[in-house]
Short mmCIF file of C-alpha atoms in Angstrom, two decimals:
data_model
loop_
_atom_site.label_atom_id
_atom_site.label_comp_id
_atom_site.label_asym_id
_atom_site.label_seq_id
_atom_site.Cartn_x
_atom_site.Cartn_y
_atom_site.Cartn_z
CA MET A 118 -5.64 -39.84 2.50
CA VAL A 119 -8.13 -37.16 1.54
CA ILE A 120 -6.79 -33.02 2.31
CA SER A 121 -8.41 -30.66 3.78
CA GLN A 122 -8.13 -27.03 1.95
CA ALA A 123 -7.14 -25.67 6.11
CA SER A 124 -4.45 -28.47 6.20
CA VAL A 125 -3.50 -26.73 3.41
CA ILE A 126 -3.74 -23.05 4.70
CA HIS A 127 -2.32 -23.96 7.83
CA GLU A 128 0.69 -25.60 5.45
CA TYR A 129 1.35 -21.65 4.40
CA ALA A 130 0.10 -20.02 7.51
CA THR A 131 3.30 -21.66 9.53
CA LYS A 132 5.33 -21.91 6.25
CA SER A 133 5.52 -25.55 7.51
CA PRO A 134 5.03 -28.63 4.45
CA SER A 135 3.59 -31.48 6.44
CA VAL A 136 5.83 -34.15 5.68
CA SER A 137 2.63 -36.88 5.99
CA GLY A 138 2.22 -39.35 3.56
CA VAL A 139 5.51 -38.84 1.51
CA PRO A 140 8.68 -40.69 1.12
CA GLY A 141 11.34 -40.47 3.95
CA HIS A 142 8.18 -39.71 6.41
CA PHE A 143 6.22 -43.28 4.95
CA THR A 144 4.62 -44.86 7.69
CA GLU A 145 4.99 -48.95 8.96
CA ASN A 146 1.58 -48.90 7.59
CA GLU A 147 2.18 -46.63 3.77
CA GLN A 148 5.56 -48.55 3.69
CA ASN A 149 4.44 -52.00 2.64
CA LYS A 150 1.36 -50.38 0.08
CA MET A 151 3.62 -48.78 -1.87
CA ALA A 152 6.48 -52.52 -1.60
CA LYS A 153 2.90 -54.31 -2.76
CA LEU A 154 2.37 -51.31 -5.31
CA TRP A 155 6.01 -51.26 -6.91
CA THR A 156 5.49 -55.51 -6.73
CA MET A 157 2.05 -54.79 -8.89
CA ILE A 158 3.95 -52.75 -11.28
CA LEU A 159 7.06 -54.85 -11.64
CA ALA A 160 3.86 -58.18 -12.12
CA HIS A 161 3.14 -55.96 -15.18
CA PHE A 162 5.97 -56.03 -16.83
CA GLU A 163 6.61 -59.44 -17.67
CA GLN A 164 2.43 -59.30 -17.84
CA VAL A 165 2.49 -56.08 -21.17
CA LYS A 166 6.40 -56.91 -22.54
CA ASP A 167 4.96 -58.89 -25.61
CA LYS A 168 2.44 -56.64 -26.15
CA PRO A 169 3.48 -53.36 -27.27
CA VAL A 170 0.99 -50.13 -26.96
CA LYS A 171 -0.42 -49.00 -30.16
CA VAL A 172 0.03 -45.14 -31.11
CA ALA A 173 -3.23 -43.26 -32.35
CA SER A 174 -2.39 -39.59 -30.64
CA GLU A 175 -4.62 -37.01 -31.85
CA TYR A 176 -1.96 -33.82 -31.07
CA LEU A 177 0.80 -35.60 -33.17
CA HIS A 178 -1.11 -34.06 -35.83
CA THR A 179 0.39 -31.20 -38.44
CA ILE A 180 -0.76 -27.91 -39.94
CA THR A 181 1.19 -26.57 -43.55
CA ARG A 182 0.74 -23.46 -44.48
CA ASP A 183 2.26 -21.85 -47.76
CA TRP A 184 3.93 -19.23 -45.61
CA SER A 185 6.03 -17.61 -48.45
CA GLU A 186 4.17 -13.59 -48.24
CA LEU A 187 5.45 -13.15 -45.15
CA ASP A 188 8.72 -11.40 -44.03
CA ALA A 189 9.96 -11.55 -40.38
CA THR A 190 8.21 -8.60 -38.70
CA ASP A 191 4.72 -8.65 -39.93
CA LYS A 192 2.75 -6.42 -38.49
CA PHE A 193 0.89 -8.23 -35.90
CA GLY A 194 3.92 -9.07 -33.74
CA ASN A 195 4.19 -6.48 -31.35
CA GLU A 196 0.61 -6.42 -30.63
CA ASP A 197 -0.47 -6.86 -26.84
CA PRO A 198 -1.87 -10.69 -26.58
CA ALA A 199 -4.85 -10.55 -25.80
CA ALA A 200 -5.41 -7.94 -29.37
CA VAL A 201 -3.75 -10.32 -31.22
CA THR A 202 -5.45 -13.90 -29.57
CA LEU A 203 -9.07 -12.03 -30.16
CA ARG A 204 -8.55 -10.30 -32.81
CA ALA A 205 -7.67 -13.51 -34.06
CA TRP A 206 -10.04 -16.03 -32.86
CA GLN A 207 -12.34 -13.32 -34.25
CA PHE A 208 -11.36 -13.79 -38.29
CA THR A 209 -11.28 -17.63 -37.78
CA LYS A 210 -14.78 -18.49 -36.02
CA GLY A 211 -16.26 -15.50 -38.46
CA GLU A 212 -15.25 -15.34 -42.18
CA SER A 213 -17.12 -18.11 -43.76
CA SER A 214 -16.19 -17.78 -46.67
CA ILE A 215 -12.13 -18.57 -45.59
CA LYS A 216 -11.41 -21.93 -45.63
CA ARG A 217 -11.37 -23.74 -42.50
CA PHE A 218 -7.72 -25.78 -42.88
CA GLY A 219 -7.82 -29.45 -41.39
CA LEU A 220 -5.20 -32.12 -40.79
CA GLY A 221 -2.17 -32.99 -42.70
CA SER A 222 0.19 -31.16 -45.37
CA LYS A 223 -1.55 -29.78 -47.92
CA LYS A 224 -0.73 -26.23 -48.57
CA ALA A 225 -2.78 -23.09 -49.24
CA LYS A 226 -2.26 -19.75 -50.18
CA LEU A 227 -3.55 -17.20 -48.02
CA SER A 228 -3.63 -13.12 -48.14
CA ARG A 229 -1.46 -11.54 -46.38
CA GLU A 230 -2.63 -10.04 -44.16
CA GLU A 231 -5.05 -13.92 -43.38
CA LEU A 232 -1.80 -15.41 -42.92
CA ALA A 233 -0.33 -13.27 -40.45
CA LEU A 234 -3.67 -13.67 -39.24
CA ASP A 235 -3.45 -17.51 -38.92
CA ARG A 236 0.18 -18.05 -38.42
CA HIS A 237 -0.64 -16.47 -34.86
CA VAL A 238 -3.01 -19.40 -34.07
CA ASN A 239 -1.06 -22.29 -35.55
CA GLU A 240 2.68 -21.22 -36.47
CA THR A 241 4.76 -23.94 -34.79
CA THR A 242 8.82 -22.14 -33.75
CA GLN A 243 10.24 -24.61 -36.49
CA GLN A 244 8.04 -23.25 -39.08
CA TYR A 245 8.47 -19.47 -37.80
CA VAL A 246 12.51 -20.12 -37.25
CA ASP A 247 12.74 -21.57 -41.01
CA ARG A 248 10.76 -18.58 -41.79
CA ILE A 249 12.36 -15.98 -40.21
CA ASN A 250 16.37 -17.17 -41.84
CA GLY A 251 14.87 -18.34 -44.81
CA ARG A 252 15.37 -21.19 -45.26
CA SER A 253 15.40 -25.44 -43.07
CA VAL A 254 17.13 -24.80 -39.49
CA ALA A 255 17.45 -28.45 -38.66
CA LEU A 256 16.69 -27.40 -35.03
CA MET A 257 16.67 -31.42 -34.58
CA PRO A 258 16.36 -34.45 -35.75
CA ASP A 259 14.08 -34.74 -38.83
CA ASN A 260 13.28 -39.63 -37.68
CA PHE A 261 11.37 -39.26 -33.70
CA PHE A 262 12.54 -42.90 -32.42
CA PRO A 263 11.24 -43.69 -29.23
CA SER A 264 14.59 -46.18 -28.16
CA PHE A 265 17.05 -47.82 -29.35
CA ALA A 266 15.35 -51.25 -27.29
CA HIS A 267 11.77 -50.56 -29.67
CA PRO A 268 12.75 -47.62 -31.83
CA SER A 269 8.91 -48.46 -33.84
CA THR A 270 7.04 -45.38 -34.00
CA GLU A 271 3.89 -47.08 -34.20
CA THR A 272 3.48 -48.98 -30.82
CA ARG A 273 4.79 -48.83 -27.51
CA ASP A 274 6.80 -49.90 -24.73
CA PHE A 275 4.60 -50.08 -21.78
CA ARG A 276 8.27 -50.56 -19.52
CA ASP A 277 10.41 -48.54 -21.53
CA ILE A 278 7.20 -45.08 -20.97
CA PHE A 279 6.89 -45.65 -17.37
CA TRP A 280 10.78 -45.48 -17.68
CA ALA A 281 10.59 -41.95 -19.56
CA THR A 282 8.33 -40.42 -17.57
CA VAL A 283 8.90 -42.10 -14.02
CA SER A 284 13.29 -41.47 -14.01
CA ILE A 285 13.12 -37.67 -14.05
CA LYS A 286 11.60 -37.66 -10.94
CA GLN A 287 15.30 -37.87 -8.15
CA HIS A 288 13.87 -41.20 -7.19
CA PRO A 289 11.07 -43.44 -8.74
CA ASP A 290 8.97 -43.20 -5.09
CA TYR A 291 8.56 -39.66 -5.82
CA TRP A 292 6.33 -39.79 -8.78
CA VAL A 293 4.55 -43.08 -7.78
CA HIS A 294 3.48 -42.14 -4.27
CA ARG A 295 1.38 -38.95 -6.39
CA TYR A 296 -0.58 -41.65 -7.29
CA MET A 297 -1.06 -43.86 -4.09
CA ARG A 298 -2.26 -40.54 -2.67
CA SER A 299 -4.91 -39.34 -5.60
CA ALA A 300 -6.28 -43.02 -4.81
CA GLY A 301 -6.12 -42.74 -1.04
CA TRP A 302 -4.11 -45.40 -0.58
CA ASP A 303 -5.91 -47.29 -2.48
CA VAL A 304 -3.57 -49.70 -3.73
CA ASP A 305 -6.04 -51.73 -5.79
CA ARG A 306 -6.96 -47.95 -6.93
CA ALA A 307 -3.63 -46.51 -7.12
CA PHE A 308 -2.37 -49.23 -9.84
CA ALA A 309 -4.85 -48.99 -12.21
CA MET A 310 -4.76 -45.39 -12.56
CA ILE A 311 -1.17 -45.63 -12.56
CA LYS A 312 -1.48 -48.28 -15.99
CA GLY A 313 -4.06 -46.45 -17.30
CA ILE A 314 -2.29 -43.87 -17.48
CA ILE A 315 0.67 -44.69 -18.60
CA GLU A 316 -1.40 -46.94 -21.48
CA TRP A 317 -2.32 -43.03 -22.72
CA ARG A 318 1.36 -41.41 -22.53
CA ALA A 319 1.78 -44.63 -24.63
CA THR A 320 -1.00 -43.50 -27.42
CA GLU A 321 -0.54 -40.36 -27.38
CA ALA A 322 3.16 -40.71 -28.26
CA ILE A 323 3.67 -38.20 -24.83
CA ASP A 324 7.32 -39.49 -25.62
CA LYS A 325 7.39 -37.98 -29.33
CA ILE A 326 6.11 -34.53 -26.80
CA ILE A 327 8.42 -34.78 -25.13
CA CYS A 328 11.81 -34.94 -27.21
CA GLU A 329 10.67 -31.99 -29.84
CA GLY A 330 9.02 -29.47 -27.45
CA GLU A 331 8.73 -25.61 -27.71
CA ILE A 332 9.77 -26.98 -31.08
CA HIS A 333 7.58 -28.56 -32.71
CA SER A 334 4.80 -26.42 -30.51
CA GLY A 335 2.93 -22.71 -31.39
CA HIS A 336 4.93 -19.63 -31.39
CA ASP A 337 2.55 -17.71 -30.15
CA GLU A 338 1.02 -19.21 -27.56
CA GLN A 339 5.22 -19.48 -26.51
CA ARG A 340 5.82 -15.95 -26.67
CA LEU A 341 2.92 -14.22 -25.68
CA CYS A 342 4.09 -15.88 -22.37
CA LEU A 343 0.12 -17.52 -21.78
CA SER A 344 1.88 -19.10 -18.88
CA GLN A 345 5.79 -18.24 -16.75
CA LEU A 346 7.56 -19.27 -13.72
CA ILE A 347 8.11 -16.38 -12.41
CA GLY A 348 9.58 -16.91 -8.36
CA ARG A 349 8.32 -18.77 -5.31
CA ASP A 350 5.29 -19.45 -3.23
CA ARG A 351 5.62 -19.38 -0.15
CA LEU A 352 6.23 -23.04 1.17
CA GLY A 353 9.78 -22.94 -1.49
CA TYR A 354 7.51 -24.58 -4.36
CA PRO A 355 7.51 -23.02 -7.90
CA LEU A 356 5.29 -20.44 -9.34
CA MET A 357 3.72 -20.59 -12.88
CA PHE A 358 1.81 -17.33 -13.26
CA VAL A 359 -1.32 -17.94 -14.98
CA ARG A 360 -3.15 -14.76 -17.25
CA VAL A 361 -6.15 -16.61 -17.98
CA ARG A 362 -7.31 -12.57 -20.50
CA HIS A 363 -4.98 -13.88 -22.64
CA ILE A 364 -5.47 -17.69 -24.15
CA MET A 365 -8.00 -18.31 -26.99
CA PRO A 366 -7.83 -21.72 -27.17
CA ARG A 367 -10.74 -21.32 -29.85
CA ALA A 368 -8.73 -19.60 -32.56
CA ASN A 369 -6.97 -23.20 -32.45
CA GLU A 370 -7.66 -26.14 -34.12
CA GLY A 371 -8.34 -28.72 -31.06
CA PHE A 372 -5.45 -30.35 -30.75
CA VAL A 373 -2.88 -27.15 -30.98
CA PHE A 374 -3.28 -26.33 -28.47
CA LYS A 375 -3.30 -29.00 -26.34
CA ARG A 376 -0.65 -29.88 -27.68
CA TYR A 377 1.34 -26.87 -26.07
CA LEU A 378 -0.66 -27.44 -22.82
CA LEU A 379 0.81 -30.30 -22.97
CA SER A 380 4.55 -29.73 -23.83
CA GLN A 381 4.49 -26.89 -21.10
CA PHE A 382 3.49 -29.33 -18.91
CA GLU A 383 6.03 -31.40 -19.13
CA SER A 384 9.14 -29.29 -19.19
CA LEU A 385 7.80 -28.42 -16.18
CA GLN A 386 7.65 -31.71 -14.51
CA VAL A 387 10.97 -32.18 -15.60
CA VAL A 388 13.07 -28.61 -13.85
CA THR A 389 11.27 -29.48 -11.18
CA ARG A 390 12.01 -32.42 -11.10
CA ARG A 391 13.08 -32.41 -7.15
CA PHE A 392 10.09 -29.29 -5.74
CA GLY A 393 7.63 -32.13 -5.52
CA ARG A 394 4.32 -29.57 -6.49
CA VAL A 395 4.28 -26.74 -8.16
CA THR A 396 2.03 -23.44 -7.66
CA MET A 397 -0.07 -22.46 -9.87
CA LEU A 398 -1.80 -18.49 -9.38
CA TYR A 399 -4.55 -18.07 -12.30
CA ASP A 400 -5.10 -14.71 -12.52
CA PHE A 401 -8.96 -14.29 -13.79
CA THR A 402 -9.50 -10.20 -13.59
CA GLY A 403 -10.85 -9.60 -17.14
CA PHE A 404 -11.51 -12.90 -18.73
CA THR A 405 -14.70 -13.96 -20.72
CA MET A 406 -15.81 -17.02 -21.31
CA ASP A 407 -14.37 -17.70 -24.45
CA ASN A 408 -10.29 -17.88 -23.30
CA THR A 409 -12.14 -21.02 -21.37
CA PRO A 410 -13.79 -22.96 -23.50
CA PHE A 411 -15.51 -26.24 -21.96
CA THR A 412 -13.44 -28.90 -24.49
CA MET A 413 -9.82 -26.66 -23.21
CA VAL A 414 -11.60 -27.23 -19.46
CA GLN A 415 -12.27 -30.27 -19.15
CA PHE A 416 -8.66 -31.30 -20.50
CA MET A 417 -7.07 -29.89 -18.36
CA VAL A 418 -9.01 -30.41 -15.25
CA PHE A 419 -8.19 -34.00 -16.89
CA LEU A 420 -4.56 -33.38 -16.97
CA GLY A 421 -4.58 -31.57 -12.57
CA ARG A 422 -6.31 -35.19 -11.86
CA LYS A 423 -5.33 -38.30 -13.67
CA VAL A 424 -2.47 -37.18 -15.19
CA TYR A 425 0.37 -34.78 -13.56
CA ALA A 426 -1.61 -36.17 -9.88
CA GLU A 427 -0.73 -34.73 -6.98
CA SER A 428 1.90 -32.50 -8.07
CA SER A 429 0.29 -28.93 -7.06
CA SER A 430 1.08 -27.40 -4.36
CA VAL A 431 -2.24 -25.06 -4.59
CA LEU A 432 -3.91 -23.18 -7.30
CA ILE A 433 -5.19 -19.59 -6.68
CA LEU A 434 -7.76 -18.12 -8.97
CA LEU A 435 -7.72 -14.89 -8.71
CA VAL A 436 -11.42 -13.80 -9.37
CA ASP A 437 -13.01 -10.54 -9.53
CA SER A 438 -16.60 -11.18 -12.00
CA TRP A 439 -19.61 -13.17 -12.27
CA LEU A 440 -18.65 -14.80 -14.68
CA PHE A 441 -16.33 -16.95 -13.43
CA THR A 442 -19.65 -18.78 -11.51
CA ASN A 443 -19.89 -20.15 -15.05
CA PHE A 444 -16.60 -21.20 -15.77
CA TRP A 445 -16.66 -23.24 -11.85
CA ASN A 446 -19.87 -24.68 -12.11
CA LEU A 447 -18.58 -26.56 -15.86
CA ILE A 448 -15.15 -27.58 -13.53
CA ARG A 449 -16.96 -29.22 -10.43
CA PRO A 450 -18.40 -31.93 -11.32
CA PHE A 451 -15.08 -33.09 -12.50
CA LEU A 452 -12.83 -32.69 -9.98
CA ASP A 453 -12.08 -35.02 -6.91
CA ALA A 454 -12.10 -34.49 -3.24
CA ASN A 455 -7.95 -32.93 -3.42
CA LEU A 456 -7.27 -31.64 -6.26
CA SER A 457 -10.40 -29.60 -5.25
CA ALA A 458 -8.70 -28.25 -1.35
CA ARG A 459 -6.54 -26.50 -4.13
CA ILE A 460 -8.13 -24.70 -5.13
CA ILE A 461 -8.56 -21.42 -3.07
CA PHE A 462 -10.24 -18.95 -4.77
CA VAL A 463 -9.21 -14.75 -3.96
CA LYS A 464 -11.29 -11.43 -4.67
CA ASP A 465 -8.43 -9.85 -4.33
CA VAL A 466 -4.29 -9.49 -4.33
CA SER A 467 -4.25 -9.28 0.18
CA GLU A 468 -5.60 -13.11 -0.16
CA VAL A 469 -3.08 -13.43 -2.01
CA ARG A 470 0.10 -13.48 0.20
CA GLN A 471 -0.91 -16.21 2.75
CA PHE A 472 0.51 -18.46 -0.33
CA ILE A 473 3.06 -15.66 -1.56
CA ASP A 474 5.45 -13.13 -0.45
CA GLU A 475 5.14 -9.87 -1.79
CA ASP A 476 9.20 -10.92 -3.35
CA GLN A 477 7.36 -13.32 -5.33
CA LEU A 478 4.68 -12.00 -6.77
CA PRO A 479 4.91 -10.08 -9.69
CA LYS A 480 4.68 -6.44 -10.50
CA GLU A 481 1.72 -6.19 -12.33
CA LEU A 482 -0.58 -7.17 -8.60
CA GLY A 483 1.64 -5.12 -6.43
CA GLY A 484 4.34 -6.77 -6.08
CA THR A 485 8.22 -5.51 -5.64
CA ASN A 486 9.22 -8.85 -8.37
CA THR A 487 10.01 -7.73 -11.98
CA PHE A 488 11.49 -11.03 -12.83
CA ALA A 489 10.03 -12.11 -16.06
CA ALA A 490 11.39 -15.00 -18.73
CA PRO A 491 10.63 -14.02 -21.53
CA PHE A 492 10.53 -16.89 -25.09
CA LYS A 493 13.83 -17.99 -26.50
CA LEU A 494 14.01 -19.04 -29.79
CA PRO A 495 15.71 -21.71 -30.28
CA GLU A 496 18.96 -22.00 -31.72
CA GLU A 497 20.66 -24.39 -34.39
CA GLY A 498 23.01 -26.20 -32.73
CA GLU A 499 21.67 -26.67 -29.12
CA ASN A 500 20.83 -29.86 -29.26
CA ALA A 501 23.63 -31.30 -31.35
CA LYS A 502 23.46 -34.73 -28.87
CA MET A 503 20.21 -35.20 -30.82
CA PHE A 504 21.80 -35.97 -33.91
CA ASP A 505 25.02 -38.15 -32.18
CA LEU A 506 22.93 -41.23 -32.31
CA ASP A 507 26.00 -43.72 -31.08
CA GLY A 508 25.91 -41.45 -27.81
CA ARG A 509 22.96 -42.16 -27.14
CA LYS A 510 23.15 -45.61 -27.79
CA VAL A 511 25.90 -46.11 -24.73
CA ALA A 512 23.42 -43.23 -23.26
CA GLU A 513 20.24 -45.68 -23.52
CA THR A 514 22.00 -48.52 -22.03
CA GLU A 515 23.59 -47.26 -18.91
CA TRP A 516 20.09 -45.50 -18.23
CA ARG A 517 18.30 -49.57 -19.07
CA ARG A 518 21.12 -51.01 -16.85
CA ARG A 519 20.46 -49.07 -13.34
CA ILE A 520 16.55 -49.59 -14.32
CA ALA A 521 17.74 -53.44 -14.14
CA ASP A 522 19.74 -51.85 -10.97
CA PHE A 523 16.22 -50.82 -9.29
CA GLU A 524 13.64 -53.66 -9.72
CA SER A 525 16.40 -56.08 -8.71
CA LEU A 526 16.64 -54.00 -5.50
CA THR A 527 12.83 -53.42 -5.49
CA LYS A 528 12.04 -56.99 -5.57
CA LYS A 529 14.30 -57.48 -2.91
CA TRP A 530 12.99 -55.70 -0.90
CA CYS A 531 9.70 -56.33 -1.89
CA ASP A 532 10.13 -59.90 -0.09
CA CYS A 533 12.48 -58.24 2.97
CA LEU A 534 9.67 -56.51 4.18
CA ALA A 535 6.41 -59.43 3.31
CA SER A 536 8.96 -61.91 4.98
CA THR A 537 8.06 -62.47 8.23
CA SER A 538 11.63 -63.56 9.12
CA ARG A 539 14.18 -59.90 8.17
CA SER A 540 15.37 -58.22 10.37
CA THR A 541 15.58 -54.30 10.03
CA GLU A 542 18.58 -54.23 9.75
CA GLU A 543 18.88 -56.32 6.17
CA LEU A 544 15.79 -53.96 5.41
CA ASN A 545 18.26 -50.84 6.29
CA LYS A 546 20.24 -52.25 4.10
CA LEU A 547 18.43 -53.12 1.31
CA ALA A 548 16.39 -49.70 1.68
CA ALA A 549 19.60 -47.52 1.56
CA GLN A 550 20.60 -49.54 -1.31
CA ARG A 551 17.33 -49.49 -3.90
CA ASP A 552 17.43 -45.46 -2.77
CA GLU A 553 21.22 -45.15 -4.18
CA ALA A 554 20.05 -47.44 -7.05
CA GLY A 555 16.86 -45.37 -7.56
CA ARG A 556 18.60 -41.66 -7.34
CA GLU A 557 21.60 -43.88 -10.26
CA VAL A 558 18.23 -44.04 -12.95
CA GLU A 559 18.11 -40.47 -13.26
CA ARG A 560 21.61 -39.36 -12.70
CA ALA A 561 21.25 -41.59 -16.19
CA GLU A 562 17.79 -40.47 -17.14
CA LEU A 563 19.94 -36.78 -17.32
CA ALA A 564 23.08 -37.74 -18.91
CA LEU A 565 20.22 -39.12 -21.96
CA ASN A 566 17.88 -36.55 -22.20
CA ARG A 567 20.66 -34.96 -23.66
CA PHE A 568 20.14 -37.62 -26.26
CA THR A 569 16.36 -37.33 -26.76
CA ARG A 570 14.93 -34.57 -25.18
CA SER A 571 15.15 -31.59 -26.39
CA ARG A 572 15.79 -28.13 -24.95
CA ASN A 573 14.30 -25.27 -23.52
CA ASN A 574 14.01 -22.17 -22.57
CA PHE A 575 14.65 -22.53 -19.33
CA GLU A 576 17.90 -23.89 -20.31
CA ARG A 577 18.41 -21.72 -23.48
CA LEU A 578 18.08 -19.04 -20.56
CA GLY A 579 20.01 -20.78 -18.25
CA LEU A 580 17.94 -21.54 -15.37
CA VAL A 581 18.66 -25.09 -14.65
CA ASP A 582 21.46 -26.16 -12.53
CA ALA A 583 24.10 -28.94 -13.46
CA GLU A 584 21.20 -31.05 -11.76
CA GLY A 585 18.62 -30.08 -13.99
CA CYS A 586 16.66 -29.05 -11.91
CA LEU A 587 14.66 -25.17 -11.80
CA LEU A 588 16.79 -22.14 -10.59
CA LEU A 589 15.52 -18.88 -10.97
CA PRO A 590 16.80 -15.33 -10.20
CA THR A 591 14.84 -14.85 -6.87
CA ASP A 592 16.36 -17.74 -5.52
CA GLN A 593 19.47 -15.28 -5.11
CA GLN A 594 16.55 -11.92 -2.99
#
């Protein structure tokens, strides 16, 4: 099933999101294909249950500096984000006499000015909090382990990683069906995509990145608010606003900015668990090619096409420069038809209003929305439950029990659909039981993640409700 850009635009013009091919609105043929896909997934769990995936992540490296000559208010702390990023990049790029530091734990001594510039591109939130407090602050436990059932940090269990990824949604079908839609309802292709992404998540230890969240991500990427959730689009989907001109990934070690992106996207997946999609508004005004290096563009396309397939409603690109032609030529060959259909080019703000109402548009783009979520530093104690191993064990046991229940009912549901002698009453009863079991999996995940995931900025600002879902001030307008 390939969507068209015209159909996407029509949804916004009529404020009527399409329900075709989404859970709760499957045709009989789509339901049968979902059952076949689940049968393949459950069978694969059995095939790989004794074959753990080896971790070989590029995102888990650390860079250690001697920050002792910096105080809490270095002179770059309050400058315009674009000025800081540009100068930091020019320094790290242009000073061949200054040794660029590689990976690992080796410390080095830099001058205060060099530290201030280098701090911008490499200091994590944990390092920053330690520095301003003059001591080591226990924001979360030091020792990460994936689970009690599979405690090794060197490998991951495929089934565990699948369920850790899927259970943040209100029903497991919501995550699985994304890949079915992305694969054009080709069951074999959808299974291959899911298998590949879960193996990638296991290899790259994405569960550890989720656990550490913003704490071990770059502090300045958070502080400068390179991307912000600011409101909703005309269909009610959360709206993420990205100022492309403020992004300077070349100033970082490659893995640092990728880790930041993964941390942001994973937090977004958690707080938008009930919305299905997110709209992205990219403001390219004043950007240069330094803001969009090829390797980073490739990585973002990979995230959009594969890791978070079918997660975007529209990607609105506000462009005012001929330079964008070069950027577009970089990414166009890597896009699939469905993602391409959701990319909308606009030349001015009046065109943006087709998708975002004025009261949701940021003031800097001519709207009336003044909401901005500043980055609030994590505080000691906010992740207290992460230190409670007994509580975590109880929550994990319940989570696994709920998953086993859902798998059992899913198998029965698949068998019933495949049976020629099934009754409609029997099928409907199983479907209802399975749906409730799916909701129980999400509830169990909500209880477990207090022990396994550090709190994010949305939670610190009080923008998440009791069910873990985003609640913006603009929702009350």
